[in-house]
mmCIF file of C-alpha atoms in Angstrom:
data_model
loop_
_atom_site.group_PDB
_atom_site.id
_atom_site.type_symbol
_atom_site.label_atom_id
_atom_site.label_comp_id
_atom_site.label_asym_id
_atom_site.label_seq_id
_atom_site.Cartn_x
_atom_site.Cartn_y
_atom_site.Cartn_z
ATOM 1 C CA UNK A 38 0.000 0.000 0.000
ATOM 2 C CA UNK A 39 1.476 3.352 -1.123
ATOM 3 C CA UNK A 40 1.504 6.257 1.283
ATOM 4 C CA UNK A 41 1.014 9.929 0.484
ATOM 5 C CA UNK A 42 4.421 11.531 1.111
ATOM 6 C CA UNK A 43 3.106 15.060 0.639
ATOM 7 C CA UNK A 44 1.339 14.966 4.052
ATOM 8 C CA UNK A 45 4.632 14.417 5.961
ATOM 9 C CA UNK A 46 6.917 17.105 7.272
ATOM 10 C CA UNK A 47 9.593 18.363 4.843
ATOM 11 C CA UNK A 48 12.702 16.638 6.350
ATOM 12 C CA UNK A 49 10.964 13.371 6.861
ATOM 13 C CA UNK A 50 9.346 13.635 3.400
ATOM 14 C CA UNK A 51 12.680 14.071 1.668
ATOM 15 C CA UNK A 52 14.165 11.000 3.354
ATOM 16 C CA UNK A 53 11.129 8.891 2.521
ATOM 17 C CA UNK A 54 11.181 10.003 -1.156
ATOM 18 C CA UNK A 55 14.847 8.995 -1.483
ATOM 19 C CA UNK A 56 14.179 5.543 0.000
ATOM 20 C CA UNK A 57 11.179 5.155 -2.293
ATOM 21 C CA UNK A 58 13.256 5.949 -5.423
ATOM 22 C CA UNK A 59 15.977 3.440 -4.346
ATOM 23 C CA UNK A 60 13.297 0.766 -3.823
ATOM 24 C CA UNK A 61 11.774 1.307 -7.281
ATOM 25 C CA UNK A 62 15.244 1.151 -8.927
ATOM 26 C CA UNK A 63 16.015 -2.151 -7.208
ATOM 27 C CA UNK A 64 12.698 -3.637 -8.327
ATOM 28 C CA UNK A 65 13.342 -2.527 -11.953
ATOM 29 C CA UNK A 66 16.836 -4.050 -11.944
ATOM 30 C CA UNK A 67 15.550 -7.348 -10.589
ATOM 31 C CA UNK A 68 12.815 -7.441 -13.238
ATOM 32 C CA UNK A 69 15.346 -6.885 -16.018
ATOM 33 C CA UNK A 70 17.581 -9.685 -14.745
ATOM 34 C CA UNK A 71 14.623 -12.041 -14.478
ATOM 35 C CA UNK A 72 13.568 -11.343 -18.153
ATOM 36 C CA UNK A 73 14.689 -12.947 -21.457
ATOM 37 C CA UNK A 74 17.535 -10.494 -22.103
ATOM 38 C CA UNK A 75 21.039 -11.753 -21.291
ATOM 39 C CA UNK A 76 23.833 -9.549 -20.069
ATOM 40 C CA UNK A 77 26.382 -8.518 -22.672
ATOM 41 C CA UNK A 78 29.674 -10.421 -22.529
ATOM 42 C CA UNK A 79 32.289 -7.872 -23.473
ATOM 43 C CA UNK A 80 34.976 -10.548 -23.812
ATOM 44 C CA UNK A 81 32.902 -12.535 -26.366
ATOM 45 C CA UNK A 82 32.210 -9.378 -28.391
ATOM 46 C CA UNK A 83 35.913 -8.632 -28.550
ATOM 47 C CA UNK A 84 36.638 -12.173 -29.814
ATOM 48 C CA UNK A 85 33.964 -11.851 -32.518
ATOM 49 C CA UNK A 86 35.390 -8.572 -33.767
ATOM 50 C CA UNK A 87 38.858 -10.103 -33.916
ATOM 51 C CA UNK A 88 37.537 -13.081 -35.916
ATOM 52 C CA UNK A 89 35.732 -10.830 -38.384
ATOM 53 C CA UNK A 90 38.858 -8.803 -39.005
ATOM 54 C CA UNK A 91 41.039 -11.915 -39.775
ATOM 55 C CA UNK A 92 41.453 -13.180 -43.385
ATOM 56 C CA UNK A 93 42.798 -16.408 -44.841
ATOM 57 C CA UNK A 94 45.552 -15.709 -47.341
ATOM 58 C CA UNK A 95 47.382 -17.624 -50.030
ATOM 59 C CA UNK A 96 50.133 -17.067 -52.564
ATOM 60 C CA UNK A 97 50.280 -16.760 -56.320
ATOM 61 C CA UNK A 98 52.236 -19.751 -57.619
ATOM 62 C CA UNK A 99 54.165 -20.042 -60.859
ATOM 63 C CA UNK A 100 54.444 -23.352 -62.724
ATOM 64 C CA UNK A 101 53.855 -25.052 -66.055
ATOM 65 C CA UNK A 102 50.227 -26.061 -66.465
ATOM 66 C CA UNK A 103 48.983 -28.965 -68.545
ATOM 67 C CA UNK A 104 45.253 -29.451 -68.626
ATOM 68 C CA UNK A 105 42.299 -29.978 -70.913
ATOM 69 C CA UNK A 106 39.423 -27.822 -72.065
ATOM 70 C CA UNK A 107 35.880 -29.136 -72.255
ATOM 71 C CA UNK A 108 34.111 -27.677 -75.256
ATOM 72 C CA UNK A 109 30.928 -28.539 -77.170
ATOM 73 C CA UNK A 110 31.208 -30.101 -80.608
ATOM 74 C CA UNK A 111 28.775 -30.964 -83.382
ATOM 75 C CA UNK A 112 28.876 -33.714 -85.973
ATOM 76 C CA UNK A 113 28.748 -32.737 -89.624
ATOM 77 C CA UNK A 114 28.808 -34.921 -92.746
ATOM 78 C CA UNK A 115 32.191 -35.462 -94.320
ATOM 79 C CA UNK A 116 30.750 -34.428 -97.699
ATOM 80 C CA UNK A 117 27.449 -32.686 -98.400
ATOM 81 C CA UNK A 118 26.039 -31.376 -101.660
ATOM 82 C CA UNK A 119 22.841 -29.667 -102.776
ATOM 83 C CA UNK A 120 21.795 -31.078 -106.138
ATOM 84 C CA UNK A 121 20.434 -28.508 -108.607
ATOM 85 C CA UNK A 122 19.674 -29.006 -112.303
ATOM 86 C CA UNK A 123 22.053 -27.401 -114.759
ATOM 87 C CA UNK A 124 19.369 -26.833 -117.410
ATOM 88 C CA UNK A 125 15.690 -25.918 -117.340
ATOM 89 C CA UNK A 126 13.313 -28.827 -117.536
ATOM 90 C CA UNK A 127 10.425 -30.767 -116.075
ATOM 91 C CA UNK A 128 10.972 -33.575 -113.573
ATOM 92 C CA UNK A 129 10.197 -36.825 -115.334
ATOM 93 C CA UNK A 130 11.147 -39.497 -112.781
ATOM 94 C CA UNK A 131 12.514 -39.467 -109.221
ATOM 95 C CA UNK A 132 14.262 -42.725 -108.360
ATOM 96 C CA UNK A 133 15.190 -41.942 -104.732
ATOM 97 C CA UNK A 134 13.615 -40.560 -101.591
ATOM 98 C CA UNK A 135 14.694 -39.357 -98.176
ATOM 99 C CA UNK A 136 16.877 -41.966 -96.464
ATOM 100 C CA UNK A 137 17.892 -43.771 -99.676
ATOM 101 C CA UNK A 138 21.499 -45.000 -99.768
ATOM 102 C CA UNK A 139 23.070 -44.338 -103.171
ATOM 103 C CA UNK A 140 26.327 -45.125 -104.938
ATOM 104 C CA UNK A 141 28.520 -42.786 -106.944
ATOM 105 C CA UNK A 142 27.157 -42.368 -110.480
ATOM 106 C CA UNK A 143 23.722 -43.754 -109.619
ATOM 107 C CA UNK A 144 20.825 -42.153 -111.508
ATOM 108 C CA UNK A 145 18.695 -40.115 -109.093
ATOM 109 C CA UNK A 146 16.367 -37.940 -111.197
ATOM 110 C CA UNK A 147 15.573 -37.635 -114.902
ATOM 111 C CA UNK A 148 14.315 -34.433 -116.490
ATOM 112 C CA UNK A 149 12.713 -33.797 -119.857
ATOM 113 C CA UNK A 150 13.137 -30.790 -122.131
ATOM 114 C CA UNK A 151 11.494 -31.214 -125.601
ATOM 115 C CA UNK A 152 13.253 -28.173 -127.038
ATOM 116 C CA UNK A 153 16.616 -29.792 -126.353
ATOM 117 C CA UNK A 154 15.708 -32.737 -128.606
ATOM 118 C CA UNK A 155 14.954 -30.284 -131.410
ATOM 119 C CA UNK A 156 18.303 -28.606 -130.874
ATOM 120 C CA UNK A 157 20.036 -31.964 -131.144
ATOM 121 C CA UNK A 158 18.290 -32.817 -134.418
ATOM 122 C CA UNK A 159 19.194 -29.434 -135.918
ATOM 123 C CA UNK A 160 22.809 -29.804 -134.857
ATOM 124 C CA UNK A 161 22.933 -33.298 -136.387
ATOM 125 C CA UNK A 162 21.577 -31.979 -139.683
ATOM 126 C CA UNK A 163 24.143 -29.187 -139.878
ATOM 127 C CA UNK A 164 26.916 -31.625 -139.065
ATOM 128 C CA UNK A 165 25.834 -34.051 -141.794
ATOM 129 C CA UNK A 166 25.741 -31.238 -144.350
ATOM 130 C CA UNK A 167 29.155 -29.951 -143.342
ATOM 131 C CA UNK A 168 30.550 -33.465 -143.428
ATOM 132 C CA UNK A 169 29.272 -34.036 -146.989
ATOM 133 C CA UNK A 170 30.756 -30.736 -148.124
ATOM 134 C CA UNK A 171 34.076 -31.676 -146.620
ATOM 135 C CA UNK A 172 34.065 -35.055 -148.356
ATOM 136 C CA UNK A 173 33.184 -33.454 -151.718
ATOM 137 C CA UNK A 174 35.902 -30.824 -151.380
ATOM 138 C CA UNK A 175 38.448 -33.466 -150.534
ATOM 139 C CA UNK A 176 37.516 -35.582 -153.574
ATOM 140 C CA UNK A 177 37.683 -32.542 -155.874
ATOM 141 C CA UNK A 178 41.108 -31.641 -154.600
ATOM 142 C CA UNK A 179 42.339 -35.193 -155.067
ATOM 143 C CA UNK A 180 41.132 -35.201 -158.712
ATOM 144 C CA UNK A 181 42.750 -31.871 -159.467
ATOM 145 C CA UNK A 182 45.947 -33.004 -157.866
ATOM 146 C CA UNK A 183 46.049 -36.103 -160.100
ATOM 147 C CA UNK A 184 45.249 -34.037 -163.180
ATOM 148 C CA UNK A 185 47.976 -31.545 -162.355
ATOM 149 C CA UNK A 186 50.533 -34.232 -162.991
ATOM 150 C CA UNK A 187 50.023 -33.545 -166.687
ATOM 151 C CA UNK A 188 51.784 -30.252 -167.459
ATOM 152 C CA UNK A 189 49.369 -27.473 -168.406
ATOM 153 C CA UNK A 190 46.180 -29.372 -167.606
ATOM 154 C CA UNK A 191 45.471 -27.585 -164.259
ATOM 155 C CA UNK A 192 46.665 -24.153 -163.257
ATOM 156 C CA UNK A 193 48.468 -23.806 -159.902
ATOM 157 C CA UNK A 194 45.900 -21.197 -158.747
ATOM 158 C CA UNK A 195 43.004 -23.574 -159.288
ATOM 159 C CA UNK A 196 44.819 -26.275 -157.326
ATOM 160 C CA UNK A 197 45.499 -23.879 -154.440
ATOM 161 C CA UNK A 198 41.859 -22.810 -154.329
ATOM 162 C CA UNK A 199 40.741 -26.440 -154.189
ATOM 163 C CA UNK A 200 43.152 -27.108 -151.317
ATOM 164 C CA UNK A 201 41.863 -24.085 -149.355
ATOM 165 C CA UNK A 202 38.247 -25.118 -149.957
ATOM 166 C CA UNK A 203 38.976 -28.630 -148.692
ATOM 167 C CA UNK A 204 40.554 -27.313 -145.471
ATOM 168 C CA UNK A 205 37.708 -24.860 -144.829
ATOM 169 C CA UNK A 206 35.028 -27.503 -145.316
ATOM 170 C CA UNK A 207 36.905 -29.905 -143.052
ATOM 171 C CA UNK A 208 37.131 -27.240 -140.346
ATOM 172 C CA UNK A 209 33.408 -26.524 -140.675
ATOM 173 C CA UNK A 210 32.621 -30.219 -140.309
ATOM 174 C CA UNK A 211 34.701 -30.441 -137.117
ATOM 175 C CA UNK A 212 32.945 -27.360 -135.748
ATOM 176 C CA UNK A 213 29.513 -28.818 -136.363
ATOM 177 C CA UNK A 214 30.640 -32.067 -134.773
ATOM 178 C CA UNK A 215 31.649 -30.149 -131.620
ATOM 179 C CA UNK A 216 28.235 -28.471 -131.525
ATOM 180 C CA UNK A 217 26.535 -31.861 -131.701
ATOM 181 C CA UNK A 218 28.706 -33.142 -128.843
ATOM 182 C CA UNK A 219 27.888 -30.030 -126.804
ATOM 183 C CA UNK A 220 24.157 -30.485 -127.303
ATOM 184 C CA UNK A 221 24.441 -34.145 -126.354
ATOM 185 C CA UNK A 222 26.313 -33.118 -123.185
ATOM 186 C CA UNK A 223 23.602 -30.616 -122.353
ATOM 187 C CA UNK A 224 21.044 -33.328 -122.945
ATOM 188 C CA UNK A 225 22.892 -35.579 -120.504
ATOM 189 C CA UNK A 226 22.389 -32.876 -117.868
ATOM 190 C CA UNK A 227 18.772 -34.014 -117.817
ATOM 191 C CA UNK A 228 20.017 -37.065 -115.911
ATOM 192 C CA UNK A 229 20.943 -36.179 -112.297
ATOM 193 C CA UNK A 230 23.498 -38.625 -110.860
ATOM 194 C CA UNK A 231 25.100 -39.045 -107.435
ATOM 195 C CA UNK A 232 28.570 -37.431 -107.209
ATOM 196 C CA UNK A 233 29.629 -39.737 -104.338
ATOM 197 C CA UNK A 234 28.379 -42.544 -102.106
ATOM 198 C CA UNK A 235 25.987 -41.353 -99.439
ATOM 199 C CA UNK A 236 22.429 -40.926 -98.238
ATOM 200 C CA UNK A 237 19.638 -38.698 -99.514
ATOM 201 C CA UNK A 238 18.513 -36.638 -96.519
ATOM 202 C CA UNK A 239 16.084 -34.278 -98.259
ATOM 203 C CA UNK A 240 13.860 -34.393 -101.353
ATOM 204 C CA UNK A 241 12.074 -31.273 -102.570
ATOM 205 C CA UNK A 242 10.673 -32.235 -106.015
ATOM 206 C CA UNK A 243 8.067 -34.528 -107.513
ATOM 207 C CA UNK A 244 7.376 -35.636 -111.107
ATOM 208 C CA UNK A 245 6.020 -32.802 -113.238
ATOM 209 C CA UNK A 246 7.752 -30.012 -111.317
ATOM 210 C CA UNK A 247 9.527 -27.329 -113.307
ATOM 211 C CA UNK A 248 13.113 -26.903 -112.153
ATOM 212 C CA UNK A 249 15.858 -24.472 -113.078
ATOM 213 C CA UNK A 250 19.511 -23.940 -112.180
ATOM 214 C CA UNK A 251 19.975 -22.785 -108.570
ATOM 215 C CA UNK A 252 20.023 -19.048 -107.912
ATOM 216 C CA UNK A 253 20.931 -19.107 -104.243
ATOM 217 C CA UNK A 254 17.363 -18.918 -102.915
ATOM 218 C CA UNK A 255 15.694 -21.870 -104.635
ATOM 219 C CA UNK A 256 15.493 -25.166 -102.798
ATOM 220 C CA UNK A 257 17.709 -27.934 -104.176
ATOM 221 C CA UNK A 258 16.067 -30.958 -105.737
ATOM 222 C CA UNK A 259 17.959 -33.303 -103.409
ATOM 223 C CA UNK A 260 20.503 -33.058 -100.583
ATOM 224 C CA UNK A 261 23.126 -35.798 -100.455
ATOM 225 C CA UNK A 262 25.397 -36.477 -97.476
ATOM 226 C CA UNK A 263 28.355 -38.785 -97.054
ATOM 227 C CA UNK A 264 27.879 -40.245 -93.560
ATOM 228 C CA UNK A 265 30.381 -43.120 -93.621
ATOM 229 C CA UNK A 266 32.844 -40.676 -92.081
ATOM 230 C CA UNK A 267 31.808 -37.569 -90.152
ATOM 231 C CA UNK A 268 33.489 -34.369 -89.065
ATOM 232 C CA UNK A 269 33.294 -33.434 -85.376
ATOM 233 C CA UNK A 270 33.543 -29.639 -85.472
ATOM 234 C CA UNK A 271 34.725 -27.785 -82.371
ATOM 235 C CA UNK A 272 35.299 -24.043 -81.947
ATOM 236 C CA UNK A 273 38.302 -23.084 -79.806
ATOM 237 C CA UNK A 274 37.970 -19.698 -78.043
ATOM 238 C CA UNK A 275 40.569 -17.076 -78.873
ATOM 239 C CA UNK A 276 42.186 -17.362 -75.434
ATOM 240 C CA UNK A 277 43.047 -21.034 -76.035
ATOM 241 C CA UNK A 278 43.982 -21.167 -79.735
ATOM 242 C CA UNK A 279 47.728 -21.078 -79.035
ATOM 243 C CA UNK A 280 47.464 -23.790 -76.369
ATOM 244 C CA UNK A 281 45.828 -26.612 -78.359
ATOM 245 C CA UNK A 282 48.066 -29.683 -78.486
ATOM 246 C CA UNK A 283 47.505 -31.010 -82.012
ATOM 247 C CA UNK A 284 49.667 -34.088 -81.403
ATOM 248 C CA UNK A 285 47.654 -35.587 -78.561
ATOM 249 C CA UNK A 286 44.410 -37.462 -78.919
ATOM 250 C CA UNK A 287 41.178 -35.846 -77.819
ATOM 251 C CA UNK A 288 38.356 -37.533 -75.951
ATOM 252 C CA UNK A 289 34.703 -36.989 -76.721
ATOM 253 C CA UNK A 290 31.345 -38.291 -75.574
ATOM 254 C CA UNK A 291 28.103 -37.845 -77.477
ATOM 255 C CA UNK A 292 25.095 -36.593 -75.534
ATOM 256 C CA UNK A 293 22.925 -39.310 -77.089
ATOM 257 C CA UNK A 294 25.363 -42.024 -75.931
ATOM 258 C CA UNK A 295 26.495 -41.117 -72.404
ATOM 259 C CA UNK A 296 29.317 -43.163 -70.960
ATOM 260 C CA UNK A 297 30.714 -44.216 -74.349
ATOM 261 C CA UNK A 298 33.901 -42.160 -74.533
ATOM 262 C CA UNK A 299 35.836 -42.210 -77.802
ATOM 263 C CA UNK A 300 39.282 -40.987 -78.747
ATOM 264 C CA UNK A 301 40.719 -39.584 -81.970
ATOM 265 C CA UNK A 302 43.285 -37.093 -83.209
ATOM 266 C CA UNK A 303 42.609 -33.595 -84.465
ATOM 267 C CA UNK A 304 42.474 -33.925 -88.251
ATOM 268 C CA UNK A 305 42.621 -30.300 -89.365
ATOM 269 C CA UNK A 306 42.470 -26.724 -88.145
ATOM 270 C CA UNK A 307 41.146 -23.577 -89.785
ATOM 271 C CA UNK A 308 44.201 -21.556 -88.629
ATOM 272 C CA UNK A 309 42.008 -18.455 -88.560
ATOM 273 C CA UNK A 310 39.486 -16.883 -86.210
ATOM 274 C CA UNK A 311 35.889 -16.705 -87.338
ATOM 275 C CA UNK A 312 33.155 -14.202 -86.629
ATOM 276 C CA UNK A 313 32.738 -15.539 -83.076
ATOM 277 C CA UNK A 314 36.448 -14.929 -82.306
ATOM 278 C CA UNK A 315 37.144 -18.650 -82.264
ATOM 279 C CA UNK A 316 39.074 -21.133 -84.388
ATOM 280 C CA UNK A 317 37.375 -24.183 -85.888
ATOM 281 C CA UNK A 318 39.048 -27.577 -85.651
ATOM 282 C CA UNK A 319 37.757 -30.862 -87.038
ATOM 283 C CA UNK A 320 38.081 -34.434 -85.840
ATOM 284 C CA UNK A 321 37.342 -37.243 -88.302
ATOM 285 C CA UNK A 322 34.989 -39.828 -86.805
ATOM 286 C CA UNK A 323 34.396 -43.162 -88.513
ATOM 287 C CA UNK A 324 30.734 -44.181 -88.824
ATOM 288 C CA UNK A 325 30.773 -47.489 -90.663
ATOM 289 C CA UNK A 326 27.840 -48.893 -88.660
ATOM 290 C CA UNK A 327 25.734 -45.771 -89.237
ATOM 291 C CA UNK A 328 24.909 -45.185 -85.556
ATOM 292 C CA UNK A 329 26.146 -41.599 -85.522
ATOM 293 C CA UNK A 330 24.017 -38.925 -87.165
ATOM 294 C CA UNK A 331 25.003 -35.491 -88.477
ATOM 295 C CA UNK A 332 23.884 -32.815 -86.043
ATOM 296 C CA UNK A 333 24.587 -34.800 -82.874
ATOM 297 C CA UNK A 334 26.263 -32.866 -80.065
ATOM 298 C CA UNK A 335 29.261 -34.032 -78.085
ATOM 299 C CA UNK A 336 31.393 -32.908 -75.165
ATOM 300 C CA UNK A 337 35.009 -32.774 -76.334
ATOM 301 C CA UNK A 338 38.013 -32.821 -74.000
ATOM 302 C CA UNK A 339 40.874 -31.133 -75.838
ATOM 303 C CA UNK A 340 44.399 -31.343 -74.351
ATOM 304 C CA UNK A 341 45.849 -27.924 -73.693
ATOM 305 C CA UNK A 342 49.395 -26.836 -73.042
ATOM 306 C CA UNK A 343 50.112 -23.647 -71.159
ATOM 307 C CA UNK A 344 53.266 -21.569 -71.224
ATOM 308 C CA UNK A 345 56.255 -22.291 -68.988
ATOM 309 C CA UNK A 346 55.403 -19.391 -66.686
ATOM 310 C CA UNK A 347 51.751 -19.643 -65.809
ATOM 311 C CA UNK A 348 50.475 -17.839 -62.725
ATOM 312 C CA UNK A 349 48.054 -19.927 -60.664
ATOM 313 C CA UNK A 350 45.714 -18.823 -57.879
ATOM 314 C CA UNK A 351 43.354 -20.912 -55.735
ATOM 315 C CA UNK A 352 39.929 -21.296 -57.283
ATOM 316 C CA UNK A 353 38.226 -19.733 -54.261
ATOM 317 C CA UNK A 354 40.359 -16.575 -54.535
ATOM 318 C CA UNK A 355 38.647 -15.409 -57.730
ATOM 319 C CA UNK A 356 35.701 -13.033 -57.332
ATOM 320 C CA UNK A 357 33.308 -12.925 -60.280
ATOM 321 C CA UNK A 358 30.615 -10.374 -60.964
ATOM 322 C CA UNK A 359 28.692 -9.192 -63.986
ATOM 323 C CA UNK A 360 31.182 -6.356 -64.459
ATOM 324 C CA UNK A 361 34.595 -7.857 -63.736
ATOM 325 C CA UNK A 362 36.719 -10.737 -62.486
ATOM 326 C CA UNK A 363 39.370 -9.961 -59.906
ATOM 327 C CA UNK A 364 41.403 -11.148 -56.930
ATOM 328 C CA UNK A 365 42.246 -9.253 -53.769
ATOM 329 C CA UNK A 366 45.967 -8.842 -53.187
ATOM 330 C CA UNK A 367 47.495 -7.697 -49.896
ATOM 331 C CA UNK A 368 49.921 -4.816 -50.337
ATOM 332 C CA UNK A 369 51.315 -2.964 -47.296
ATOM 333 C CA UNK A 370 48.551 -4.409 -45.147
ATOM 334 C CA UNK A 371 45.789 -3.077 -47.361
ATOM 335 C CA UNK A 372 43.499 -4.706 -49.926
ATOM 336 C CA UNK A 373 44.253 -4.102 -53.608
ATOM 337 C CA UNK A 374 41.687 -5.238 -56.164
ATOM 338 C CA UNK A 375 43.504 -6.725 -59.204
ATOM 339 C CA UNK A 376 41.531 -7.358 -62.399
ATOM 340 C CA UNK A 377 42.352 -10.699 -64.012
ATOM 341 C CA UNK A 378 41.478 -12.853 -66.985
ATOM 342 C CA UNK A 379 41.044 -16.573 -66.470
ATOM 343 C CA UNK A 380 42.938 -19.224 -68.417
ATOM 344 C CA UNK A 381 43.055 -22.977 -67.926
ATOM 345 C CA UNK A 382 41.503 -24.480 -64.798
ATOM 346 C CA UNK A 383 42.343 -27.439 -62.600
ATOM 347 C CA UNK A 384 40.532 -28.956 -59.648
ATOM 348 C CA UNK A 385 42.188 -26.630 -57.125
ATOM 349 C CA UNK A 386 43.717 -23.731 -59.065
ATOM 350 C CA UNK A 387 43.171 -21.525 -62.098
ATOM 351 C CA UNK A 388 45.573 -19.883 -64.502
ATOM 352 C CA UNK A 389 45.164 -16.093 -64.436
ATOM 353 C CA UNK A 390 46.484 -13.152 -66.407
ATOM 354 C CA UNK A 391 46.789 -9.737 -64.793
ATOM 355 C CA UNK A 392 49.005 -7.396 -62.800
ATOM 356 C CA UNK A 393 50.297 -10.178 -60.548
ATOM 357 C CA UNK A 394 53.605 -11.929 -59.977
ATOM 358 C CA UNK A 395 54.738 -15.081 -58.252
ATOM 359 C CA UNK A 396 54.477 -15.204 -54.425
ATOM 360 C CA UNK A 397 52.063 -12.252 -54.225
ATOM 361 C CA UNK A 398 49.792 -12.539 -51.173
ATOM 362 C CA UNK A 399 46.081 -12.822 -52.022
ATOM 363 C CA UNK A 400 42.936 -13.425 -50.024
ATOM 364 C CA UNK A 401 41.252 -16.815 -50.129
ATOM 365 C CA UNK A 402 37.497 -17.161 -49.755
ATOM 366 C CA UNK A 403 37.251 -13.439 -50.440
ATOM 367 C CA UNK A 404 34.030 -11.601 -51.220
ATOM 368 C CA UNK A 405 33.017 -8.344 -52.840
ATOM 369 C CA UNK A 406 32.455 -6.866 -49.371
ATOM 370 C CA UNK A 407 36.185 -6.176 -49.153
ATOM 371 C CA UNK A 408 36.829 -2.807 -50.764
ATOM 372 C CA UNK A 409 39.935 -1.165 -52.145
ATOM 373 C CA UNK A 410 42.201 0.002 -49.293
ATOM 374 C CA UNK A 411 40.589 -2.123 -46.567
ATOM 375 C CA UNK A 412 42.997 -2.895 -43.713
ATOM 376 C CA UNK A 413 43.932 -6.599 -43.774
ATOM 377 C CA UNK A 414 45.046 -8.282 -40.513
#
């Protein structure tokens, strides 16, 4: 029960107020200690701050690096051709379809062009006429030559004219013969044959269709691929083009056949960078059983050789962001952010290029929270 201190005398009231304040303070302190809040351990806080300010460091090492790069590859046919007609004509017969295996020289499509038959007949007629003229001129010259044996029977001028006429008619006959052969060759263009052994993978015509020589936008009549041997095409990024070991065998696994690793040697290299700043290499892959298909993707492990003085840093020392890749070096007890470019990688270290040298101290397990100039303990 609280008493009214205002009714007491001044000295006594002051003493009672002081005791009352001390009592309330004691009760408040006891309530705070009995609550959920724990007293602050200053020693533990000091340990935590010391732990937060400590960093794990490592060194930049320098050694020769031999590794491999894993790159995607795609199968392409060893030979592929789009078959267009060389002359205008109508499709008469199509002997093959998609998926047909063909041999070199096999007849695939026949065309018909009635006007070409007329051209052949006209050329034959002109050739026959020229041939007869040549024969007649030759006989006339032979007769004059025999008659000229009698002095004064044939003038020398007449004999020379007969000789010139014989040569001209003979030349005309040969010319007409060449025209006939040319027309026959053009007529043979109506027969479309396979240029090599392979498989028809696309057919775009049917009998009765009008076809013409390709102009770059027209569809080909047929597409033929040689799939007995395929090309595995891989694009090497610009950073690695000088590190590809062409003498060693590469390993590759097709996505459609996991676990079946194959080996082969690099067959050829483009020796030039393409539009994607990469160099194309090709690996010949035998496909005698026909299991592999053009267009299949593979993971290719290409042996790489690095220079004799490669700088390596631990994998966990590299900080990557959308803007840059860098490591944090320790210089004079302060953090220095060094931009780098990654090279070959191993299970525990990565080759880097940047303003670093061997035995430089760098932070391991670093993060982007460490800023330039941060004190490093």
